[in-house]
Amino acid sequence: MTAYSESLLMNQYLAPSAAHPSPLPALLGRTAELLGSGAYDTAIDLLLSERQLVRGEPMACNTLAYLLIQVERPQESIDWFETCLRLRPDDMQALTGLAIALRSTGDAEQALRCYDRAIALRPDDAMLWYKRGALQADLRRLPEALSSLDRSLALKGDHVEAFVKRSHVLEALGDMPSATDSAARACLLEPGEASHWSALGDLLQKNGDLNQSIAAYERALTISSEDAACLANLGGALKLAGRPEEALERGRAALAIEPGNQQALLLCGGLEIHFGRAEAARDNFLGAAQGGIACSYPAKVQPADFKALMLFSPFAGNTPYEDLISDARFDSNLVIVLENHRYDTAALTEAADVVVNLISDADLGLQMIGSLGELVASLRKPVVNHPSLIIATDRQTMSRRLATVPGVVMPKTLRIDAPELLRRLNGGESHPFPLIIRHAGTHGGEKMEVVSGPDEMRDFAQQAGDHPLYLTDFVDYRSADGFFRKYRLIFVGAAIFPYHLAIGDSWKVHHISTRMGELQWMRDEEKAFLEEPGRFFSTEAMAALDMIRRIVNLDYFGIDCSVDANGKVIVFEVNATMLIHLHNEGFEYKTPHVIKIKAAFEQLLRKRASDVSAA
């Protein structure tokens, strides 16, 4: 119930009664007339002109106090509610009104005490338990909030607001099935309320139940067809379900209703890239960039400890950030960075205590490093992963920078455009084989092969068109048991954290494509690596990793590597585009180690945010 609707409760005090001595009935009667004409300020002035008379009557104190809330003067209302309670300590209207006023002024703890007093007087009042639970939820006292909301529903089983709030609390507690169930109950109780179906769609989408999520959004849109946010959410679910054409249609429909809808702009921009329409994509992303903050991710506990401004480019490779910042104690604000676009730096500065550069692929992001550097300089805030440090992390440059590090095997890498490679091959130039050939700017094994001769290389280059390529010396990193092992470690500040071990049957190893989900011994070995990386990397190898950290000099990045028979670190890739995630079904032993990386990242940002001299 809003402050406005609660203020209507004061009307019961406005009817003059013969039991009251004059001039109170006349005063309240005149106040009622003013309220009827919407003259709230005049009514307040009238009551304040008879301050002494009002202070002696609980009903008059409540009337004035609720009026002050109505005109957004809650601090002044507190005194009048407290005056009423001194006259009548069990006045329920004064207790609940005081709770509203205290909450409005930021004193949530005192507001909660008011609800506790009210519940002690009326323990069977479902609305009071709901309000108490809602306030506890705002204070992030989630188990207590859940208990209060459950009590409210025990007293009033069809209390829709309590089901909605309970769903939010359960989601925050991580109990997604129960959160979804509560959201569904709200839909059953009020099937004509579009917001309930839309909220259910959000939860189902987060659960990965895309078909049910799509159905819930579509139900919401049959009730409210002009809901741009719901259309954008439906588009997102359709995109995840592998239905990009329909997703783009919904995104465009959302923009037709609300041209500045950030979620729809980002959705359409990404889909236009998917369909190869770069100009249309840029138009959408430009709209998102002009809106300032494209996405906000509030801290798990409010108020947040600090604010991080995340710089993201849809046309370049970025550090995967969603799981890295989830459930953090800082607010994250995402900005879309476009080449040559000018930003309202004053507004962005307000949204940042520390700037985090997510644009981390030196191949894809090189053209915009200049614009990115200008933006970072204009913000005058401490920066994590400064763009100037990204330039030297492409595969060719890293192969040169790490070539002489003791204890490291760094395969030689050459970057070359496909037409130039063809020209050299046709001119008779020879190369040592086998070689790994790949498209620059790709990850995850995409468009990457081992070639054993010039004909295979020529075929690959011809298919690449004008795309730049990397040629890398192939190192057979097979272990003694015949399996290939690829370790991923994450560097956060001065610390090195194990993230995963992928064990495969062939040289192109990626965790998702291995048989590790089937073979227990592989999972046991990965778990051992995560718990005791020193068993797998000798003291010399760990020293080599630390030397790599010092050379790369980024605040946050990762390495994919192996270990040869001599204990040397074979480096495959070093950059800040490495993925970490919390979706570890079947590999739950990984999650505590991801949480350690997240905690170290948050501590890094916290320290940098407090270091004003680093700006």
Coordinates of C-alpha atoms in Angstrom, one line a residue:
M1 CA 0.0 0.0 0.0
T2 CA 1.4 3.4 -1.0
A3 CA 1.8 6.4 1.3
Y4 CA -1.0 8.0 -0.7
S5 CA -3.4 5.2 -0.2
E6 CA -2.5 5.0 3.4
S7 CA -3.2 8.7 3.8
L8 CA -6.8 8.0 2.9
L9 CA -7.1 6.3 6.3
M10 CA -7.0 9.6 8.0
N11 CA -10.5 10.4 6.6
Q12 CA -12.0 8.6 9.5
Y13 CA -10.7 11.4 11.7
L14 CA -12.2 14.2 9.7
A15 CA -15.9 13.8 10.6
P16 CA -16.8 16.4 13.3
S17 CA -18.2 14.9 16.5
A18 CA -20.4 16.5 19.1
A19 CA -18.3 14.8 21.7
H20 CA -15.5 17.2 21.0
P21 CA -15.4 20.7 22.4
S22 CA -15.3 23.6 19.9
P23 CA -13.3 24.7 18.0
L24 CA -11.9 21.2 17.0
P25 CA -15.0 20.0 15.0
A26 CA -15.0 23.2 13.1
L27 CA -11.3 23.0 12.4
L28 CA -11.5 19.4 11.2
G29 CA -14.6 20.2 9.1
R30 CA -12.8 23.1 7.4
T31 CA -9.7 20.8 6.9
A32 CA -12.0 18.2 5.2
E33 CA -13.4 20.9 2.8
L34 CA -9.9 21.9 1.8
L35 CA -8.9 18.3 1.2
G36 CA -12.0 17.8 -0.9
S37 CA -10.7 20.6 -3.2
G38 CA -7.2 19.3 -3.2
A39 CA -5.8 22.2 -1.3
Y40 CA -3.4 20.1 0.8
D41 CA -0.9 22.9 1.6
T42 CA -3.7 25.2 2.7
A43 CA -5.1 22.5 5.0
I44 CA -1.6 22.0 6.5
D45 CA -1.3 25.7 7.1
L46 CA -4.7 25.8 8.8
L47 CA -3.8 22.9 11.2
L48 CA -0.4 24.4 12.0
S49 CA -2.1 27.7 12.8
E50 CA -3.9 25.9 15.6
R51 CA -0.8 24.0 16.7
Q52 CA -1.6 23.8 20.4
L53 CA -5.2 22.6 19.7
V54 CA -3.9 19.9 17.3
R55 CA -1.3 18.7 19.8
G56 CA -3.9 17.8 22.3
E57 CA -6.0 15.6 20.0
P58 CA -4.7 12.2 18.6
M59 CA -7.1 12.4 15.6
A60 CA -5.9 15.9 14.7
C61 CA -2.2 14.9 15.0
N62 CA -2.7 11.9 12.7
T63 CA -4.6 14.1 10.2
L64 CA -1.8 16.6 10.0
A65 CA 0.9 13.9 10.0
Y66 CA -0.6 12.1 7.0
L67 CA -1.1 15.3 5.2
L68 CA 2.6 16.1 5.6
I69 CA 3.5 12.7 4.2
Q70 CA 1.1 13.4 1.3
V71 CA 3.0 16.5 0.3
E72 CA 6.4 14.8 0.8
R73 CA 7.3 16.3 4.1
P74 CA 7.9 13.1 6.0
Q75 CA 10.4 14.5 8.5
E76 CA 7.9 17.0 9.8
S77 CA 5.2 14.3 10.0
I78 CA 7.3 12.3 12.5
D79 CA 6.8 14.8 15.3
W80 CA 3.0 14.7 14.9
F81 CA 2.8 10.9 14.8
E82 CA 5.0 10.7 17.9
T83 CA 2.8 13.3 19.6
C84 CA -0.3 11.2 18.9
L85 CA 1.5 8.1 20.3
R86 CA 2.3 9.9 23.5
L87 CA -1.4 10.7 23.9
R88 CA -2.5 7.2 22.7
P89 CA 0.3 4.6 22.7
D90 CA -1.7 1.9 20.9
D91 CA -2.9 4.1 18.0
M92 CA -2.5 1.8 15.0
Q93 CA -2.8 4.6 12.4
A94 CA 0.0 6.5 14.1
L95 CA 2.2 3.5 14.4
T96 CA 1.9 2.6 10.7
G97 CA 2.1 6.2 9.6
L98 CA 5.2 6.7 11.7
A99 CA 6.8 3.6 10.0
I100 CA 6.0 5.1 6.6
A101 CA 7.6 8.5 7.6
L102 CA 10.7 6.9 9.1
R103 CA 11.2 4.7 6.1
S104 CA 10.9 7.8 3.8
T105 CA 13.6 9.6 5.7
G106 CA 15.9 6.6 5.6
D107 CA 15.5 5.4 9.2
A108 CA 14.4 1.9 8.3
E109 CA 15.5 0.4 11.6
Q110 CA 13.1 2.6 13.6
A111 CA 10.4 1.9 11.0
L112 CA 10.8 -1.8 11.6
R113 CA 10.4 -1.2 15.3
C114 CA 7.1 0.5 14.6
Y115 CA 5.8 -2.5 12.7
D116 CA 7.0 -4.7 15.6
R117 CA 5.0 -2.6 18.1
A118 CA 1.9 -2.7 15.8
I119 CA 2.2 -6.5 15.4
A120 CA 2.4 -6.9 19.2
L121 CA -1.0 -5.1 19.3
R122 CA -2.5 -7.0 16.3
P123 CA -0.7 -10.3 15.8
D124 CA -3.3 -11.6 13.4
D125 CA -3.1 -8.6 11.0
A126 CA -1.8 -10.1 7.7
M127 CA -1.1 -6.6 6.2
L128 CA 1.2 -5.7 9.1
W129 CA 3.2 -8.9 8.7
Y130 CA 3.5 -8.2 5.0
K131 CA 4.8 -4.6 5.6
R132 CA 7.2 -5.9 8.1
G133 CA 8.5 -8.6 5.7
A134 CA 8.7 -6.0 2.8
L135 CA 10.8 -3.7 5.0
Q136 CA 13.0 -6.6 6.2
A137 CA 13.6 -7.5 2.5
D138 CA 14.7 -4.0 1.8
L139 CA 17.1 -4.3 4.6
R140 CA 18.4 -7.6 3.1
R141 CA 17.3 -9.5 6.2
L142 CA 16.1 -12.1 3.8
P143 CA 15.4 -15.1 6.1
E144 CA 13.5 -12.8 8.5
A145 CA 11.6 -11.3 5.6
L146 CA 10.6 -14.8 4.4
S147 CA 9.3 -15.7 7.8
S148 CA 7.2 -12.5 8.0
L149 CA 5.8 -13.0 4.6
D150 CA 5.0 -16.7 5.3
R151 CA 3.1 -15.5 8.5
S152 CA 1.2 -13.0 6.4
L153 CA 0.2 -15.7 3.9
A154 CA -0.8 -18.1 6.8
L155 CA -3.2 -15.4 7.9
K156 CA -4.4 -14.4 4.4
G157 CA -3.8 -17.1 1.9
D158 CA -4.8 -14.9 -1.1
H159 CA -2.6 -12.0 -0.3
V160 CA -1.1 -11.4 -3.8
E161 CA 1.4 -8.7 -2.7
A162 CA 2.8 -11.1 -0.2
F163 CA 3.3 -13.8 -2.8
V164 CA 5.0 -11.3 -5.2
K165 CA 7.4 -10.0 -2.4
R166 CA 8.0 -13.6 -1.3
S167 CA 9.0 -14.5 -4.8
H168 CA 11.6 -11.6 -4.8
V169 CA 13.0 -12.7 -1.5
L170 CA 13.3 -16.4 -2.5
E171 CA 15.0 -15.4 -5.7
A172 CA 17.5 -13.3 -3.7
L173 CA 18.1 -16.3 -1.5
G174 CA 18.8 -18.4 -4.5
D175 CA 15.8 -20.7 -4.2
M176 CA 14.6 -20.3 -7.8
P177 CA 12.0 -23.2 -7.8
S178 CA 10.2 -21.7 -4.7
A179 CA 10.5 -18.2 -6.1
T180 CA 8.9 -19.4 -9.4
D181 CA 6.1 -21.1 -7.4
S182 CA 5.3 -17.9 -5.5
A183 CA 5.2 -15.9 -8.7
A184 CA 2.9 -18.5 -10.3
R185 CA 0.6 -18.2 -7.3
A186 CA 0.3 -14.5 -7.8
C187 CA -0.6 -15.2 -11.5
L188 CA -3.4 -17.6 -10.4
L189 CA -4.8 -15.2 -7.9
E190 CA -4.7 -12.2 -10.2
P191 CA -4.7 -13.7 -13.8
G192 CA -5.5 -10.3 -15.3
E193 CA -2.4 -8.6 -14.0
A194 CA 0.2 -8.4 -16.7
S195 CA 3.1 -7.6 -14.3
H196 CA 2.6 -11.0 -12.5
W197 CA 3.0 -12.9 -15.8
S198 CA 6.0 -10.8 -16.8
A199 CA 7.7 -11.4 -13.5
L200 CA 7.0 -15.2 -13.8
G201 CA 8.5 -15.0 -17.3
D202 CA 11.7 -13.4 -15.9
L203 CA 12.1 -16.2 -13.3
L204 CA 11.5 -19.0 -15.8
Q205 CA 14.0 -17.4 -18.2
K206 CA 16.6 -17.3 -15.4
N207 CA 15.8 -21.0 -14.7
G208 CA 16.5 -21.8 -18.3
D209 CA 12.9 -22.9 -18.9
L210 CA 12.6 -20.9 -22.1
N211 CA 9.4 -22.3 -23.5
Q212 CA 7.5 -21.7 -20.3
S213 CA 9.1 -18.3 -20.0
I214 CA 8.0 -17.4 -23.6
A215 CA 4.5 -18.5 -22.8
A216 CA 4.3 -16.3 -19.6
Y217 CA 5.5 -13.3 -21.5
E218 CA 3.0 -13.9 -24.3
R219 CA 0.2 -14.2 -21.6
A220 CA 1.3 -10.8 -20.2
L221 CA 1.2 -9.2 -23.7
T222 CA -2.3 -10.5 -24.3
I223 CA -3.3 -8.3 -21.3
S224 CA -1.0 -5.4 -21.9
S225 CA 0.2 -5.4 -25.6
E226 CA 2.1 -2.1 -25.3
D227 CA 4.5 -3.2 -22.6
A228 CA 7.9 -2.4 -24.1
A229 CA 9.8 -4.1 -21.2
C230 CA 7.9 -7.3 -21.6
L231 CA 8.4 -7.3 -25.3
A232 CA 12.1 -6.8 -24.8
N233 CA 12.2 -9.7 -22.3
L234 CA 10.3 -11.9 -24.6
G235 CA 12.8 -11.1 -27.3
G236 CA 15.6 -12.1 -25.0
A237 CA 14.0 -15.4 -24.2
L238 CA 13.4 -16.1 -27.9
K239 CA 17.0 -15.3 -28.7
L240 CA 18.2 -17.8 -26.0
A241 CA 15.8 -20.3 -27.5
G242 CA 17.5 -20.1 -30.8
R243 CA 14.7 -18.1 -32.5
P244 CA 16.6 -15.0 -33.6
E245 CA 14.1 -13.7 -36.2
E246 CA 11.2 -13.7 -33.8
A247 CA 13.5 -12.2 -31.1
L248 CA 14.4 -9.3 -33.4
E249 CA 10.7 -8.8 -34.3
R250 CA 9.8 -8.4 -30.6
G251 CA 12.8 -6.1 -30.0
R252 CA 11.7 -3.8 -32.8
A253 CA 8.2 -3.8 -31.5
A254 CA 9.4 -2.7 -28.1
L255 CA 11.4 0.1 -29.7
A256 CA 8.3 1.2 -31.7
I257 CA 6.6 1.8 -28.4
E258 CA 9.6 3.1 -26.4
P259 CA 12.4 4.1 -28.8
G260 CA 14.9 4.6 -25.9
N261 CA 14.3 1.2 -24.2
Q262 CA 17.9 0.2 -23.4
Q263 CA 17.2 -3.5 -23.2
A264 CA 15.5 -3.5 -26.6
L265 CA 18.3 -1.5 -28.1
L266 CA 20.9 -3.9 -26.8
L267 CA 18.9 -6.9 -27.9
C268 CA 18.3 -5.6 -31.4
G269 CA 21.9 -4.4 -31.7
G270 CA 23.2 -7.9 -30.9
L271 CA 20.8 -9.6 -33.3
E272 CA 21.6 -7.2 -36.1
I273 CA 25.3 -8.2 -35.7
H274 CA 24.1 -11.8 -35.7
F275 CA 22.5 -11.2 -39.1
G276 CA 25.5 -9.4 -40.4
R277 CA 23.9 -5.9 -40.5
A278 CA 26.7 -3.8 -39.0
E279 CA 25.1 -0.4 -39.7
A280 CA 21.8 -1.3 -38.2
A281 CA 23.6 -2.8 -35.2
R282 CA 25.6 0.4 -34.8
D283 CA 22.4 2.5 -34.9
N284 CA 20.9 0.5 -32.1
F285 CA 24.1 0.5 -30.0
L286 CA 24.4 4.3 -30.6
G287 CA 20.9 4.7 -29.2
A288 CA 22.0 2.7 -26.1
A289 CA 25.2 4.8 -25.8
Q290 CA 23.3 8.1 -26.0
G291 CA 21.2 7.0 -23.1
G292 CA 24.2 7.0 -20.8
I293 CA 24.1 3.9 -18.6
A294 CA 23.0 1.0 -20.7
C295 CA 22.6 -1.6 -17.9
S296 CA 22.7 -1.3 -14.1
Y297 CA 23.4 -4.2 -11.7
P298 CA 22.7 -3.1 -8.1
A299 CA 24.7 -4.4 -5.2
K300 CA 23.3 -7.3 -3.4
V301 CA 23.2 -5.2 -0.2
Q302 CA 22.2 -1.6 -0.3
P303 CA 23.6 1.0 0.1
A304 CA 26.5 -0.3 -2.1
D305 CA 30.0 -0.1 -0.9
F306 CA 31.1 1.7 -4.1
K307 CA 30.2 2.1 -7.8
A308 CA 32.0 0.5 -10.8
L309 CA 31.6 1.8 -14.3
M310 CA 32.1 -1.0 -16.8
L311 CA 33.2 -0.1 -20.3
F312 CA 31.8 -2.6 -22.9
S313 CA 32.0 -2.7 -26.7
P314 CA 29.6 -4.8 -28.7
F315 CA 32.0 -4.7 -31.7
A316 CA 35.1 -6.0 -29.8
G317 CA 36.0 -8.9 -27.5
N318 CA 35.1 -8.2 -23.9
T319 CA 35.9 -9.7 -20.5
P320 CA 32.9 -11.8 -19.6
Y321 CA 31.5 -10.0 -16.6
E322 CA 28.0 -11.2 -15.6
D323 CA 29.1 -13.9 -13.1
L324 CA 32.1 -11.9 -12.1
I325 CA 29.9 -9.1 -10.6
S326 CA 26.8 -11.2 -9.5
D327 CA 25.9 -10.8 -5.9
A328 CA 28.6 -8.2 -5.4
R329 CA 28.6 -5.5 -2.7
F330 CA 29.2 -2.8 -5.3
D331 CA 26.9 -1.3 -8.0
S332 CA 27.9 -1.9 -11.6
N333 CA 26.9 0.4 -14.4
L334 CA 27.6 -0.7 -17.9
V335 CA 28.4 1.8 -20.7
I336 CA 28.4 1.0 -24.4
V337 CA 31.6 2.3 -26.0
L338 CA 31.6 3.2 -29.7
E339 CA 34.4 4.6 -31.8
N340 CA 34.3 8.4 -32.0
H341 CA 31.2 8.7 -29.9
R342 CA 31.2 11.6 -27.4
Y343 CA 29.9 10.9 -23.9
D344 CA 28.4 13.0 -21.0
T345 CA 31.5 12.5 -18.9
A346 CA 30.1 14.4 -16.0
A347 CA 27.1 12.0 -15.7
L348 CA 29.4 9.0 -16.1
T349 CA 31.7 10.2 -13.5
E350 CA 28.8 10.4 -11.0
A351 CA 28.2 6.7 -11.7
A352 CA 31.7 5.6 -10.9
D353 CA 34.2 5.3 -8.1
V354 CA 36.3 3.0 -10.3
V355 CA 36.4 2.3 -14.0
V356 CA 36.6 -1.2 -15.3
N357 CA 37.7 -1.6 -18.9
L358 CA 36.1 -4.8 -20.3
I359 CA 37.3 -4.3 -23.8
S360 CA 40.1 -6.9 -23.8
D361 CA 40.6 -8.4 -27.2
A362 CA 43.6 -6.7 -28.8
D363 CA 42.6 -8.0 -32.3
L364 CA 38.9 -6.9 -32.2
G365 CA 39.3 -3.8 -30.1
L366 CA 42.4 -2.2 -31.5
Q367 CA 40.6 0.4 -33.6
M368 CA 38.7 1.8 -30.7
I369 CA 41.6 1.9 -28.2
G370 CA 42.1 5.6 -29.0
S371 CA 38.5 6.5 -28.3
L372 CA 38.5 4.3 -25.2
G373 CA 41.7 6.0 -23.9
E374 CA 40.1 9.4 -24.4
L375 CA 37.0 8.4 -22.5
V376 CA 39.0 6.8 -19.6
A377 CA 41.2 10.0 -19.4
S378 CA 38.2 12.3 -19.3
L379 CA 36.6 10.3 -16.4
R380 CA 39.6 11.0 -14.1
K381 CA 38.9 7.9 -12.0
P382 CA 41.1 4.9 -11.1
V383 CA 41.1 2.3 -13.9
V384 CA 41.2 -1.5 -13.8
N385 CA 42.8 -3.0 -17.0
H386 CA 43.7 0.3 -18.6
P387 CA 43.2 0.1 -22.3
S388 CA 46.8 1.0 -23.0
L389 CA 47.8 -2.3 -21.5
I390 CA 45.5 -4.3 -23.7
I391 CA 47.3 -3.4 -27.0
A392 CA 50.2 -5.7 -26.3
T393 CA 48.2 -8.8 -25.5
D394 CA 47.6 -10.0 -29.0
R395 CA 48.9 -13.5 -29.7
Q396 CA 51.9 -12.3 -31.9
T397 CA 53.1 -9.7 -29.4
M398 CA 52.6 -12.1 -26.4
S399 CA 54.7 -14.7 -28.1
R400 CA 57.5 -12.2 -28.4
R401 CA 57.1 -10.8 -24.8
L402 CA 57.2 -14.2 -23.2
A403 CA 59.7 -15.9 -25.5
T404 CA 62.6 -15.5 -23.0
V405 CA 60.8 -16.2 -19.7
P406 CA 62.6 -19.0 -17.8
G407 CA 60.6 -22.1 -17.4
V408 CA 58.2 -21.1 -20.2
V409 CA 57.6 -22.7 -23.6
M410 CA 56.1 -20.0 -25.8
P411 CA 55.2 -21.1 -29.3
K412 CA 56.2 -18.6 -32.0
T413 CA 53.2 -16.8 -33.5
L414 CA 52.9 -14.7 -36.6
R415 CA 49.9 -12.5 -37.6
I416 CA 49.3 -12.2 -41.3
D417 CA 46.4 -11.3 -43.6
A418 CA 45.0 -14.2 -45.6
P419 CA 45.7 -12.6 -49.0
E420 CA 49.3 -11.9 -48.0
L421 CA 49.7 -15.5 -46.8
L422 CA 48.4 -16.8 -50.1
R423 CA 50.8 -14.5 -52.0
R424 CA 53.8 -15.9 -50.0
L425 CA 52.7 -19.5 -50.5
N426 CA 52.2 -19.0 -54.2
G427 CA 55.7 -17.5 -54.3
G428 CA 57.2 -20.6 -52.8
E429 CA 57.7 -19.5 -49.2
S430 CA 58.0 -22.4 -46.8
H431 CA 56.9 -22.8 -43.2
P432 CA 57.7 -25.4 -40.5
F433 CA 54.9 -27.8 -40.1
P434 CA 52.7 -28.7 -38.3
L435 CA 51.2 -25.3 -37.6
I436 CA 48.1 -24.1 -35.9
I437 CA 46.3 -21.6 -38.2
R438 CA 43.3 -19.6 -36.9
H439 CA 41.3 -16.5 -37.5
A440 CA 42.5 -13.5 -35.4
G441 CA 39.9 -12.5 -32.8
T442 CA 38.3 -15.9 -32.4
H443 CA 38.3 -18.0 -29.2
G444 CA 36.9 -21.4 -28.1
G445 CA 38.5 -23.3 -31.0
E446 CA 36.4 -21.6 -33.6
K447 CA 38.0 -21.4 -37.1
M448 CA 41.2 -23.0 -35.9
E449 CA 42.9 -26.0 -37.3
V450 CA 46.3 -27.8 -37.4
V451 CA 47.8 -27.9 -40.9
S452 CA 50.6 -30.3 -41.9
G453 CA 51.5 -28.8 -45.3
P454 CA 51.2 -25.9 -47.7
D455 CA 48.1 -27.2 -49.5
E456 CA 46.1 -27.4 -46.3
M457 CA 47.3 -24.0 -45.3
R458 CA 46.4 -22.6 -48.7
D459 CA 42.9 -24.1 -48.5
F460 CA 42.4 -22.5 -45.1
A461 CA 43.6 -19.1 -46.3
Q462 CA 41.4 -19.1 -49.3
Q463 CA 38.4 -19.8 -47.2
A464 CA 39.4 -16.9 -44.8
G465 CA 38.9 -14.2 -47.5
D466 CA 40.4 -11.0 -46.3
H467 CA 40.5 -12.0 -42.6
P468 CA 43.7 -11.7 -40.7
L469 CA 45.2 -15.0 -39.5
Y470 CA 47.5 -16.3 -36.8
L471 CA 50.2 -19.0 -37.5
T472 CA 51.5 -20.7 -34.4
D473 CA 54.1 -23.4 -34.0
F474 CA 52.3 -26.6 -32.9
V475 CA 53.6 -28.1 -29.6
D476 CA 52.5 -31.6 -28.9
Y477 CA 51.6 -31.2 -25.2
R478 CA 50.2 -34.8 -24.8
S479 CA 50.8 -36.2 -21.3
A480 CA 52.5 -39.5 -20.7
D481 CA 49.1 -41.2 -20.4
G482 CA 48.1 -40.0 -23.9
F483 CA 45.7 -37.3 -22.8
F484 CA 46.0 -33.6 -23.4
R485 CA 45.7 -31.3 -20.4
K486 CA 44.9 -27.6 -20.5
Y487 CA 44.9 -25.6 -17.3
R488 CA 43.3 -22.2 -16.9
L489 CA 44.5 -19.9 -14.2
I490 CA 43.2 -16.4 -13.4
F491 CA 45.4 -13.5 -12.3
V492 CA 43.7 -11.0 -9.9
G493 CA 46.1 -8.3 -8.8
A494 CA 49.2 -10.1 -7.4
A495 CA 47.3 -13.4 -6.8
I496 CA 47.0 -16.4 -9.1
F497 CA 43.9 -18.6 -8.8
P498 CA 43.3 -22.0 -10.5
Y499 CA 40.0 -22.0 -12.4
H500 CA 39.8 -25.3 -14.3
L501 CA 41.5 -28.3 -15.9
A502 CA 40.3 -29.6 -19.1
I503 CA 41.4 -33.2 -20.1
G504 CA 40.8 -34.3 -23.6
D505 CA 41.6 -37.0 -26.2
S506 CA 42.8 -34.5 -28.9
W507 CA 44.9 -31.4 -29.0
K508 CA 41.9 -29.0 -29.3
V509 CA 40.8 -29.2 -25.7
H510 CA 37.8 -27.3 -24.3
H511 CA 36.2 -28.1 -21.0
I512 CA 32.7 -28.3 -22.5
S513 CA 33.7 -30.7 -25.3
T514 CA 35.6 -33.2 -23.2
R515 CA 34.4 -36.5 -21.6
M516 CA 35.0 -35.1 -18.1
G517 CA 31.2 -35.3 -17.4
E518 CA 31.4 -39.0 -17.9
L519 CA 34.7 -40.0 -16.3
Q520 CA 35.1 -39.6 -12.6
W521 CA 38.9 -39.8 -12.6
M522 CA 39.0 -36.7 -14.8
R523 CA 36.8 -34.8 -12.4
D524 CA 38.9 -36.1 -9.4
E525 CA 42.0 -34.8 -11.1
E526 CA 40.5 -31.4 -11.8
K527 CA 39.3 -31.1 -8.2
A528 CA 42.8 -32.0 -7.0
F529 CA 44.3 -29.3 -9.2
L530 CA 41.8 -26.7 -7.9
E531 CA 42.6 -27.6 -4.3
E532 CA 46.3 -28.0 -4.6
P533 CA 47.7 -26.4 -7.8
G534 CA 51.2 -26.8 -6.4
R535 CA 50.9 -30.6 -7.1
F536 CA 50.7 -29.8 -10.8
F537 CA 52.9 -26.7 -11.1
S538 CA 56.3 -27.0 -9.5
T539 CA 57.9 -24.1 -7.6
E540 CA 59.7 -23.2 -10.8
A541 CA 56.5 -23.3 -12.9
M542 CA 54.7 -21.1 -10.3
A543 CA 57.6 -18.6 -10.5
A544 CA 57.2 -18.6 -14.3
L545 CA 53.5 -17.8 -14.0
D546 CA 54.3 -15.0 -11.6
M547 CA 56.9 -13.6 -14.1
I548 CA 54.2 -13.7 -16.8
R549 CA 51.9 -11.8 -14.4
R550 CA 54.5 -9.1 -14.0
I551 CA 55.2 -8.8 -17.8
V552 CA 51.5 -8.7 -18.8
N553 CA 50.8 -6.1 -16.0
L554 CA 47.0 -6.3 -16.2
D555 CA 44.9 -6.1 -13.1
Y556 CA 42.7 -9.0 -14.2
F557 CA 43.4 -11.6 -16.9
G558 CA 43.8 -15.4 -17.5
I559 CA 46.1 -17.9 -19.0
D560 CA 45.5 -21.2 -20.8
C561 CA 48.5 -23.4 -20.6
S562 CA 49.9 -26.9 -20.1
V563 CA 53.0 -28.4 -18.4
D564 CA 55.5 -30.4 -20.4
A565 CA 57.6 -33.4 -19.3
N566 CA 60.3 -31.1 -18.0
G567 CA 57.8 -29.1 -15.8
K568 CA 57.9 -26.1 -18.1
V569 CA 54.7 -24.0 -18.7
I570 CA 53.5 -24.3 -22.3
V571 CA 51.6 -21.1 -23.0
F572 CA 48.6 -21.2 -25.3
E573 CA 46.9 -17.9 -24.6
V574 CA 47.2 -14.9 -22.2
N575 CA 44.6 -12.2 -22.2
A576 CA 41.6 -10.7 -20.3
T577 CA 38.9 -12.3 -22.4
M578 CA 39.0 -15.6 -20.3
L579 CA 35.6 -16.8 -19.1
I580 CA 34.7 -17.7 -15.6
H581 CA 31.2 -18.8 -14.6
L582 CA 29.1 -20.2 -11.8
H583 CA 27.1 -22.7 -14.0
N584 CA 28.9 -25.8 -12.8
E585 CA 26.2 -28.5 -12.9
G586 CA 28.0 -31.8 -12.5
F587 CA 31.2 -30.0 -11.5
E588 CA 30.0 -28.3 -8.3
Y589 CA 33.5 -28.6 -6.8
K590 CA 34.5 -25.7 -9.1
T591 CA 32.1 -23.2 -7.6
P592 CA 34.1 -22.4 -4.3
H593 CA 37.1 -21.6 -6.5
V594 CA 35.0 -19.3 -8.7
I595 CA 33.8 -17.5 -5.6
K596 CA 37.4 -17.0 -4.5
I597 CA 38.1 -15.3 -7.8
K598 CA 35.0 -13.1 -7.5
A599 CA 36.0 -12.1 -4.0
A600 CA 39.5 -11.2 -5.1
F601 CA 38.1 -9.2 -8.0
E602 CA 35.8 -7.3 -5.7
Q603 CA 38.6 -6.6 -3.3
L604 CA 40.7 -5.4 -6.2
L605 CA 38.0 -2.9 -7.3
R606 CA 37.4 -1.8 -3.7
K607 CA 41.1 -1.0 -3.2
R608 CA 41.3 0.8 -6.5
A609 CA 38.2 2.8 -5.9
S610 CA 39.6 4.1 -2.6
D611 CA 42.9 5.0 -4.2
V612 CA 42.2 8.5 -5.5
S613 CA 45.8 8.9 -6.6
A614 CA 45.4 6.1 -9.2
A615 CA 43.0 8.3 -11.2

